[in-house]
Structure formats: C-alpha cells, structure tokens
Coordinates of C-alpha atoms and ligand atoms in Angstrom, one line a residue:
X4 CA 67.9 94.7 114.7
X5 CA 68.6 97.7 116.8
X6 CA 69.8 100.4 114.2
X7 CA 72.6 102.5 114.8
X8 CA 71.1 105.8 115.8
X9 CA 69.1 104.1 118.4
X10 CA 72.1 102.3 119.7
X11 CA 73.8 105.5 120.1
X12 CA 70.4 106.9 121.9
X13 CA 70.2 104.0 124.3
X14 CA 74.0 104.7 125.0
X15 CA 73.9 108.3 126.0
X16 CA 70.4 107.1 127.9
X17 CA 71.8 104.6 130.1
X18 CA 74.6 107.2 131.0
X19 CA 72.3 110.2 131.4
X20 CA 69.0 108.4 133.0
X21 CA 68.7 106.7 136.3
X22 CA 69.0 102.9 135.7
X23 CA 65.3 102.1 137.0
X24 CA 63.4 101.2 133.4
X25 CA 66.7 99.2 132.2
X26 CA 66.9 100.3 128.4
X27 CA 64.3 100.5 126.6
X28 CA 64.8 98.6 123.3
X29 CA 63.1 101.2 120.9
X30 CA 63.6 104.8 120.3
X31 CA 60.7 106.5 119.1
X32 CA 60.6 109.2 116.1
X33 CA 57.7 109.9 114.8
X34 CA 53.9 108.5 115.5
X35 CA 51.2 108.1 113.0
X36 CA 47.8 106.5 114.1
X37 CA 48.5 103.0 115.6
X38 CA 52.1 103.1 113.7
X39 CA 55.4 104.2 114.6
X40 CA 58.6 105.1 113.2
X41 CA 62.2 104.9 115.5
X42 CA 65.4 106.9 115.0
X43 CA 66.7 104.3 112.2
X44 CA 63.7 104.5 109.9
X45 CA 62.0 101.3 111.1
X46 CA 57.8 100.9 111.5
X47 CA 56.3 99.2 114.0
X48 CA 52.6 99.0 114.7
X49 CA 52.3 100.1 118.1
X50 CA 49.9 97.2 120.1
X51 CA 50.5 98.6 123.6
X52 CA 49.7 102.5 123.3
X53 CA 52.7 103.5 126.1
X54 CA 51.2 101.0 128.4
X55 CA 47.0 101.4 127.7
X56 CA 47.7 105.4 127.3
X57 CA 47.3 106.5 124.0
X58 CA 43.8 105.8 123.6
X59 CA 43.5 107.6 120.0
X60 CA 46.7 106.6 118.7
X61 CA 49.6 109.1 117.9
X62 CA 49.3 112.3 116.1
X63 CA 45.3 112.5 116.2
X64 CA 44.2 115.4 114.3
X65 CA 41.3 116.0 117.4
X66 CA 44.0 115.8 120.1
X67 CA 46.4 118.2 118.2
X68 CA 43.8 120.5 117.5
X69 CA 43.1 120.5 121.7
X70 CA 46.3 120.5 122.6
X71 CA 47.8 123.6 120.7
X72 CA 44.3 125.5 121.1
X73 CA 44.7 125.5 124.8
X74 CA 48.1 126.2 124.5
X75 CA 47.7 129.4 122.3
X76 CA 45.4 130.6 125.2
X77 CA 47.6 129.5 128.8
X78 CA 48.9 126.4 129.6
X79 CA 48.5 126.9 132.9
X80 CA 46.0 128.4 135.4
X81 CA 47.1 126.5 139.4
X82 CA 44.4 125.8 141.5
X83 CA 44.4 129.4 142.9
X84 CA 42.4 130.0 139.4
X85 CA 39.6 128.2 137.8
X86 CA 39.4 127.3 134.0
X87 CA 36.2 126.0 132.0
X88 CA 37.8 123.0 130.3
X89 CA 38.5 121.4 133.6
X90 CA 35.0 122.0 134.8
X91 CA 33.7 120.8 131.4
X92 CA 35.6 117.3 131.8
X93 CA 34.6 116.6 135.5
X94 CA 30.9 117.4 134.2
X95 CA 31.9 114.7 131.0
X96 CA 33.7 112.1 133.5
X97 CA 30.2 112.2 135.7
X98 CA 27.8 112.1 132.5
X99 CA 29.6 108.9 131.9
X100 CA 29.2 107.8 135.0
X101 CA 25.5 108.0 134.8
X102 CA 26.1 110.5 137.7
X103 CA 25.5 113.9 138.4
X104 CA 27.5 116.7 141.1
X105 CA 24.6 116.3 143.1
X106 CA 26.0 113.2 144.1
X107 CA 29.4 112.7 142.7
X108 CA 32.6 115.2 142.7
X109 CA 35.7 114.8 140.5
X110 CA 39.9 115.6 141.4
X111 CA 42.0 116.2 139.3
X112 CA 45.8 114.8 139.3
X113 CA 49.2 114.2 136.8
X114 CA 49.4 110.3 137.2
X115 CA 47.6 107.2 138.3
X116 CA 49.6 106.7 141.2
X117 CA 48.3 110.1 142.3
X118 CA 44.7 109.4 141.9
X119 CA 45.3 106.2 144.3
X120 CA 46.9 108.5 146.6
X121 CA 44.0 111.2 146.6
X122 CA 41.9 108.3 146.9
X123 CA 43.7 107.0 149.8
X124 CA 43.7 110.3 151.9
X125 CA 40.2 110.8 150.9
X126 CA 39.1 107.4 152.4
X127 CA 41.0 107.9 155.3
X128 CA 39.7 111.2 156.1
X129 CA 36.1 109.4 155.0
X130 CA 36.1 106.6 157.4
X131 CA 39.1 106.5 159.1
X132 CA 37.6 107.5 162.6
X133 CA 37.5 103.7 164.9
X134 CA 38.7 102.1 161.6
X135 CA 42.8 100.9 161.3
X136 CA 43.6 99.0 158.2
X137 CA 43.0 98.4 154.3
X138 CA 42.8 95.5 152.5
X139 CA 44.3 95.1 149.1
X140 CA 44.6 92.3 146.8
X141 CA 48.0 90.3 146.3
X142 CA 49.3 90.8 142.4
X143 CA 47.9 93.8 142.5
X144 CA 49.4 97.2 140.8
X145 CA 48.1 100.9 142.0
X146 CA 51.1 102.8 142.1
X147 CA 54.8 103.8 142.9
X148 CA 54.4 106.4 145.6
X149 CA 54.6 105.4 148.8
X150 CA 50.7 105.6 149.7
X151 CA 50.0 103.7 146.4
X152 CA 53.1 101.7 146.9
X153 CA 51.3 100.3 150.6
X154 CA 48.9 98.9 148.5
X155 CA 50.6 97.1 145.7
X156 CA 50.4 93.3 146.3
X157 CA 53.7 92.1 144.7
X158 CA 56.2 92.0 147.5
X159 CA 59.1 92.1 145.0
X160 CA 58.4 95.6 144.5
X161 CA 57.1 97.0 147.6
X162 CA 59.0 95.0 150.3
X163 CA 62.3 97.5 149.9
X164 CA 60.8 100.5 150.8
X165 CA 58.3 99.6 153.3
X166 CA 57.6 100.0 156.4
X167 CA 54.7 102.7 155.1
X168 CA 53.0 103.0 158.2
X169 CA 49.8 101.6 157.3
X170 CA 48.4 98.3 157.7
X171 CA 47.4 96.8 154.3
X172 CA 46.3 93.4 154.4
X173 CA 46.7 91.7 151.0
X174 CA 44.5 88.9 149.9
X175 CA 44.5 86.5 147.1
X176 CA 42.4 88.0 144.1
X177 CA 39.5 86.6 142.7
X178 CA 38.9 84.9 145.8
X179 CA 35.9 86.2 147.3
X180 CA 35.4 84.2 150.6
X181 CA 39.2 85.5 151.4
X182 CA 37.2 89.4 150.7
X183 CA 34.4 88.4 152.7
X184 CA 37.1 87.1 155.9
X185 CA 39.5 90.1 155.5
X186 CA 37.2 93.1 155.2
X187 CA 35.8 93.6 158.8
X188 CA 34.2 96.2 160.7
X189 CA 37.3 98.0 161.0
X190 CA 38.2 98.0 157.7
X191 CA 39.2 101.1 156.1
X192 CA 38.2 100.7 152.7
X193 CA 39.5 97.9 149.8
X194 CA 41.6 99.1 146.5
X195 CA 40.9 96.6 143.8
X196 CA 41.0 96.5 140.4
X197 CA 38.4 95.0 137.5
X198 CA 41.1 93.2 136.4
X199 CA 44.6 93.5 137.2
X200 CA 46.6 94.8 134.7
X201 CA 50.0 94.7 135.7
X202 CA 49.8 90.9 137.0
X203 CA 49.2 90.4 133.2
X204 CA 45.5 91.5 132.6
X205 CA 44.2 88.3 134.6
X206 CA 40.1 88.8 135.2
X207 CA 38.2 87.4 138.2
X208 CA 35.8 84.8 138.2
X209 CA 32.4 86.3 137.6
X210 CA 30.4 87.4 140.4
X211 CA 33.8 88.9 142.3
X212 CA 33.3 93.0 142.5
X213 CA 30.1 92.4 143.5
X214 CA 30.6 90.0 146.5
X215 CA 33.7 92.5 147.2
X216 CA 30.7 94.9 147.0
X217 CA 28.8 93.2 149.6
X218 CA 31.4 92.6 151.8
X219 CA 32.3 96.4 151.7
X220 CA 28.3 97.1 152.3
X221 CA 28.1 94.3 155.2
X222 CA 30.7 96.0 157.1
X223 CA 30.6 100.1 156.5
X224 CA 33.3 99.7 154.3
X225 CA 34.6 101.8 151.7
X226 CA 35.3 100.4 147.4
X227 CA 38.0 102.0 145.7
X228 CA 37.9 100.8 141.9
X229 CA 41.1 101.4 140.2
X230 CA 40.3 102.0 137.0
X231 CA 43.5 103.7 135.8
X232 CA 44.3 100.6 133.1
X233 CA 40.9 99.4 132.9
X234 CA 38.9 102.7 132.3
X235 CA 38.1 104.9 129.1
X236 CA 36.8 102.4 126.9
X237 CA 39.3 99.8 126.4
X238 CA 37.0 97.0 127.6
X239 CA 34.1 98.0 125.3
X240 CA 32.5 100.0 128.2
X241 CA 33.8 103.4 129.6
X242 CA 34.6 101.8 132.8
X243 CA 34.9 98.4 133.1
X244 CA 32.8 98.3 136.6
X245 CA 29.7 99.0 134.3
X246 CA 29.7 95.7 133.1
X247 CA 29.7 94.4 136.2
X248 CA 26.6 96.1 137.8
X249 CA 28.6 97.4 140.8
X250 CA 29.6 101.1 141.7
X251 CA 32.0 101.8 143.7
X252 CA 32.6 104.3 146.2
X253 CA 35.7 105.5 144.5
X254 CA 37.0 105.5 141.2
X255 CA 40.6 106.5 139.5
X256 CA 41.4 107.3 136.6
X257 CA 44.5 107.7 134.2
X258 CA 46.2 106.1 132.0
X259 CA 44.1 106.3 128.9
X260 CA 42.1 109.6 130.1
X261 CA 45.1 112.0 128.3
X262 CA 45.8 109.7 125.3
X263 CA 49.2 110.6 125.6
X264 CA 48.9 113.8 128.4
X265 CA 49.1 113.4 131.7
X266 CA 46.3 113.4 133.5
X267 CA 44.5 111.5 136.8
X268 CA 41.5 111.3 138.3
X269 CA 40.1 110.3 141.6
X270 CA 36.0 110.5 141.3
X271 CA 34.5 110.1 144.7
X272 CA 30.7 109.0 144.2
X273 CA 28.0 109.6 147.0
X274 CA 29.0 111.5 150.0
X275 CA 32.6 110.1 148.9
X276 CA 32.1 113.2 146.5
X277 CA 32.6 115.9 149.1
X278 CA 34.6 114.1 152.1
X279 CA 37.4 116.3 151.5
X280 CA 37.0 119.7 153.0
X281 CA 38.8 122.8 151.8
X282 CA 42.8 122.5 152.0
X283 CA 42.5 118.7 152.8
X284 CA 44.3 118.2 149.5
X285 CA 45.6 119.6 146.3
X286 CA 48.3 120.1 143.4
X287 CA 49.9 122.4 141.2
X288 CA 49.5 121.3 138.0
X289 CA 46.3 119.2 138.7
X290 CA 43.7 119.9 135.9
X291 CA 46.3 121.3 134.2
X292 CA 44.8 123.3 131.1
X293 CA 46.5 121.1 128.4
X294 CA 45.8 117.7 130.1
X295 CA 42.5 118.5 130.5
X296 CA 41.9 119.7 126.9
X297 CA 43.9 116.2 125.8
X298 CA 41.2 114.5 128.0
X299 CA 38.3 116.0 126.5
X300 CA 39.0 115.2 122.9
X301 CA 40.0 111.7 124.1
X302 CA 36.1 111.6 125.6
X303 CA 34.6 113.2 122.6
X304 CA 36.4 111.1 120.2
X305 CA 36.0 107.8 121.5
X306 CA 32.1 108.7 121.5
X307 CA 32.1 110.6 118.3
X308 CA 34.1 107.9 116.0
X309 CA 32.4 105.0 118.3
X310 CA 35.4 103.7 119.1
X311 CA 33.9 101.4 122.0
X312 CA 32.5 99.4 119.6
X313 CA 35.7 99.4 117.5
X314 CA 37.7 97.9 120.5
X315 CA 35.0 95.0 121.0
X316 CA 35.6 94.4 117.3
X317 CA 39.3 94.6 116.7
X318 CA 39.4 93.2 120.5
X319 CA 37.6 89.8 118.9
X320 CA 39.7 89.9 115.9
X321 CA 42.5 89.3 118.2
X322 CA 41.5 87.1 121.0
X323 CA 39.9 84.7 118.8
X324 CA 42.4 84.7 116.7
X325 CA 45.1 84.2 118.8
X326 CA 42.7 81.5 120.8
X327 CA 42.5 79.6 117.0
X328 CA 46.2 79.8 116.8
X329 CA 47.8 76.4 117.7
X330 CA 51.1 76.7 118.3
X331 CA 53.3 74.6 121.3
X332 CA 54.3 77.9 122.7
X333 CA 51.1 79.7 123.2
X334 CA 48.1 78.3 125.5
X335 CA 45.7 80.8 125.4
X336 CA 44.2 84.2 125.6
X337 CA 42.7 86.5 128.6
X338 CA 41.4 90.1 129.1
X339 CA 38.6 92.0 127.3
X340 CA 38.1 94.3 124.5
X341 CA 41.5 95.9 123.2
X342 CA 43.2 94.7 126.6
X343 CA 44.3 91.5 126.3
X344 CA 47.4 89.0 127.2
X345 CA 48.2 85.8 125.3
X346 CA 49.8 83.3 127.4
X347 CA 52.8 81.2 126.7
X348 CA 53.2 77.6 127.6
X349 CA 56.5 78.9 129.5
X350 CA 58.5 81.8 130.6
X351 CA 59.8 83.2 127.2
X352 CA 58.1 86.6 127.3
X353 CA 61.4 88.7 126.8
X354 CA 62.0 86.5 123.5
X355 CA 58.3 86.9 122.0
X356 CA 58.6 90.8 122.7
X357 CA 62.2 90.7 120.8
X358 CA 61.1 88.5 118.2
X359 CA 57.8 90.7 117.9
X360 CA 59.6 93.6 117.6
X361 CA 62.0 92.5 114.7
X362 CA 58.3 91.4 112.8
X363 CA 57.4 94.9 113.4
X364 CA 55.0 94.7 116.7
X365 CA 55.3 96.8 119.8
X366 CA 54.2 93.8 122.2
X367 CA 54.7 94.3 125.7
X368 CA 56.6 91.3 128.0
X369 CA 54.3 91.9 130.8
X370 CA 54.8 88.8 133.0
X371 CA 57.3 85.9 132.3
X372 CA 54.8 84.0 130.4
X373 CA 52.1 86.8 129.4
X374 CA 52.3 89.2 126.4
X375 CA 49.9 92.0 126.9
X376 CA 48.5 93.3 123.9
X377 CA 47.1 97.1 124.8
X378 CA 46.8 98.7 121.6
X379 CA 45.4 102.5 120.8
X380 CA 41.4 102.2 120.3
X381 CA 41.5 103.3 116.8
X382 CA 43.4 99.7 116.2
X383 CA 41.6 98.4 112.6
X384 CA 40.7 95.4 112.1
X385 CA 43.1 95.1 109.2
X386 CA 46.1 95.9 111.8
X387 CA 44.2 93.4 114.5
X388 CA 44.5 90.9 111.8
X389 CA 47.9 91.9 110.4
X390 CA 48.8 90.8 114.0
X391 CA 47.4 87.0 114.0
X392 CA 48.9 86.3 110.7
X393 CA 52.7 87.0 111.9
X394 CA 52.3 85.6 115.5
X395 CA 53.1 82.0 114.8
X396 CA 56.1 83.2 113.0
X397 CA 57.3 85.1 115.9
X398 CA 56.7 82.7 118.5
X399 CA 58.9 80.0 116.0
X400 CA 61.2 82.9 116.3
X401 CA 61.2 83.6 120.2
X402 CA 61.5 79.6 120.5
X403 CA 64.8 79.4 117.8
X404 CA 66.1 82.2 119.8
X405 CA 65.9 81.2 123.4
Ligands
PLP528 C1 49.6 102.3 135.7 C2 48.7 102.0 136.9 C3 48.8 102.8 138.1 C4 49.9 103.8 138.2 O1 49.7 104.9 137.3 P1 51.0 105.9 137.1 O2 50.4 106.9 136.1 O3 52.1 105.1 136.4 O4 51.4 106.4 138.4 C5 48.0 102.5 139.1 N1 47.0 101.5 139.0 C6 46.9 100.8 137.9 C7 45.8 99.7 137.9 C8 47.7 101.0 136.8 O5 47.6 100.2 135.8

C-alpha cells in the first residue's frame, strides 16, 4: 500500500520532475544498513542498493565519518588544484588492479556514462588513426550520453536520438565467432561488459572475454571492460574480469565505487594509461573531494570487514535458495555473488516488484521476466534468507494480482 505522504510526494514529483523515470513507487526517509524506512513509516529491506550503488549499505558509520571529514576541510578543489585523497584512490584502484602507474593511469568522472565517454575519446585518440568503427554488443547498457548512448545495444532506447556519428557495429553477446567476424583490422576498439547488467545480469558462456580478448589482440584492437555494475566486489572479486584471466585495455568504473557518491572512473592500463595528452580531456567536479573520500572508505571497508567474501556467502544463500524454490512462476536463477536475477516463467516482473514491495523487499523489475536482486555487500545472511522464505508468497501474490 502506498501511504499517504508518499502519495502526496509522488504527486508534487510527477508535476515538478520531467516524466522520464515514470514514478517511482517508494519514497525514501531514512536508511539504516541494508534497511529502509519511506515517508509513511514502512521498512523495507533494500535488495538492489539504488541500482548496484550502495555498496556498504545506508548510513555506514566509515562513509559518514569520510564524507563530513572531507567536507569540514573543502568540498571542492577543480582540476586547476590537486588534492591527496584523489591521488590516494587512483593509487588504491591500481593496487587492486595488481597494477602499478608505471603502467596504468586512472580518470576521474561523476557517472558511469561518463567513464564510457572518457573511455571512448581516449580510444579514439589511442587508435583511431586508419581505424573507422567500434563494435559493441546487442543488449548491451553503457550509458545515456550520446557517446555512451552510440554504444548501447538496445535499439528501443538508442534508435530516437541517433544518428551519433559513429559507426558502432552491435553483435549478439556471448557469441564469440560473431566477435571474432566483427572486430577487424579496422576496428576501433570493443565496449563489452562481464556480464550485462541491464539486459538482466545475463553471463556469457565461459571462455567469452577471453576469445573477445584474442580477437582484439589478433587485429590491434582495443578492450574496453565496463565494469561500472560489475566492479567493486559484488561478484566476489574486485572486478569481475579477474576471474576471468583477461585484462583489458580499459576499464570503467562507477556505480558501486561511491556507495552512494557519485563517482566514475575510466582506468586505462598499458600505454592506454597515458594516451591522453594534456587538455585532451577533463571535468569540473571530476575527483571531486567528497566522492573521492566516499570511494575510499567504500575500498577500505569492503577489504577491512571482508565483505568479498560476505557477498559470495549471502550471494549462495540466495541463488541456491531461490534455485531450490519450486514454484510455477519462477525458472531459475543467474548472475554471481550479490548480483543476481531470478527469472520468471513469463512477463510478470512489474507484479513480483509490487507484490515484493508490499512483503517489505526493494526488488528491482529489471526485464519483463527478470528480477534483479543487487543488494548492498554488507547483506547478512539472516536478511539473504529472510528473502527466500517470503519469495513464494510473493510470487502467489504477483500471480493473484495479474
Ligand atoms: C549504470 C551503467 C552505466 C551508466 O552509468 P550512469 O552512472 O547511470 O551514467 C554504464 N554501463 C553499465 C554497465 C551500467 O550498469
């Protein structure tokens, strides 16, 4: 039941904001680890962390502390001034990385959509000399800007605002002999993700980023990993690609990097690192003080409270739970870690979020028939299982209310 004061919210939103998110169903109030409270006094526990973002939950005591430290000092510096925390978290990103600046360089953005489009610019410039087109994979999700937008495989949303100016060549993903046809000697570089998130965290076959790895070494051509919804230890690993054995060329960030701040990142690795020469890119509030800050007690806290290893658990206390669920409206579950969709046996998505939220669960309706389940890394096993227990009740619900 939508509660009053939130009805009134959603009211003066839909007459106030631009009508591109439709309404959002939920008013938030207050935040408390993986739980939160809306205008009208209801709890929900949060399983989708503002879409894979708020990787320590709401209201961590380590990303408090960061955030109003920084901001007692300045809150913001431009690019015309340098600031330690900012160096201090591209030196963290490449430790994670297994890299060091001798051979890896970090930007900073405010979005994932910006990362793409630093890394786009920065391939271009890279190895865009007697090279004329990108490839990209269909399904695929890496941004709303028009650079980023080029690349994003579903038509639905990029068709109205093209043409971009670019030639993108989108291929079906997972399919690596359609990689190994596309990606010629005058290809630009490839954007792919680990696993695509938007397209309802679907994961290739195995073997994939490394025979799009091959490919791109075959032919001089350039990887771009988006890790934006992938990265900062939602699988189990920092970055997903390190399970895989492969390294890319480029990586972004995001998402998850701020817990809650906003924050990008495009990390160019080998001579990728320093492509860009001086003026060949920038922004104002990139590296922002308090972003950064954010970022770095995100890093420190995952490691400090181990909270890799917590996702793998809670992650399995979900997936196998849901896969031992039998219920006619559910077939399975995908993804890794705390990034996961269970699938329905037809398009009631919409309903399972409803129903879901009523039970007290922020799902989210991802695709018609996928509910992905995203949930901040500090998720406990208790909550994980909390979770399973009321799902078959809310899919009888979703079903009695279609
Ligand atoms: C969310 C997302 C983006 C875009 O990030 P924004 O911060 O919304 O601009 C790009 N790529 C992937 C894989 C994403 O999940």
């Amino acid at each position: 039941m939508t509660g009053p004061k939130t009805q009134a919210l959603r009211e003066r939103f839909d007459a106030a904001l631009m009508p591109n998110y439709g309404t959002p169903p939920v008013a938030f109030a207050s935040g408390r680890g993986c739980r939160v409270t809306d205008l009208d006094g209801a709890e929900y526990l949060d399983l989708i962390a503002g879409i894979a973002v708020s990787s320590l939950g709401h209201a961590h005591p380590a990303l408090i502390e960061a955030v109003s430290a920084q901001a007692t000092r300045f809150a913001h510096s431009s690019n015309l001034f340098l600031h330690e925390p900012e160096v201090e978290l591209a030196e963290k990103l490449l430790t994670l990385l297994g890299r060091q600046s001798t051979d890896a360089r970090v930007f900073f953005s405010n979005s994932g959509t910006e990362a793409n489009e630093a890394a786009l610019k920065l391939v271009k410039r890279a190895n865009g000399e007697g090279r004329s087109y990108l490839v990209a994979t269909e399904d695929g999700f890496h941004g709303r800007t028009m650079g980023a937008l080029a690349l994003t495989g579903k038509a639905s949303i990029r068709e109205p605002f093209g043409p971009f100016g670019m030639d993108v060549r989108f291929v079906p993903y997972g399919d690596a002999e359609a990689m190994r046809e596309a990606v010629g000697p005058e290809c630009i570089a490839v954007f792919v993700e680990p696993a695509q998130g938007e397209a309802g965290v679907v994961p290739p076959p195995a073997g994939y980023l490394r025979a799009v790895r091959e490919a791109c070494d075959a032919t001089g051509t350039l990887l771009v990993l988006d890790e934006i919804q992938s990265g900062i230890g939602r699988t189990g690993v920092w970055f997903a690609h390190q399970a895989e054995g492969v390294v890319p060329d480029v990586l972004t960030l995001a998402k998850g990097l701020g817990g809650g701040l906003p924050i990008g990142a495009c990390v160019g690795i080998g001579a990728m690192g320093t492509a860009f020469a001086k003026g060949d890119h920038g922004s104002t509030f990139g590296g922002n003080p308090i972003a950064v800050a954010a970022a770095l007690a995100v890093l420190t806290t995952i490691e400090r409270d181990d909270l890799m290893t917590n996702a793998v658990k809670a992650g399995q206390v979900l997936s196998e739970g849901i896969a031992e669920l039998d219920h006619p409206l559910l077939t399975g579950v995908r993804g890794r870690g705390l990034w996961l969709a269970a699938v329905l046996a037809e398009a009631a998505a919409p309903q399972v979020q409803a129903a879901a939220q009523e039970a007290g669960f922020l799902v989210n309706a991802v695709q018609p028939d996928a509910i992905r389940i995203a949930p901040p890394l500090i998720l406990t096993l208790e909550e994980a299982r909390s979770f399973v227990t009321a799902l078959p009740g809310i899919l009888d619900a979703a079903r009695e209310g279609k």
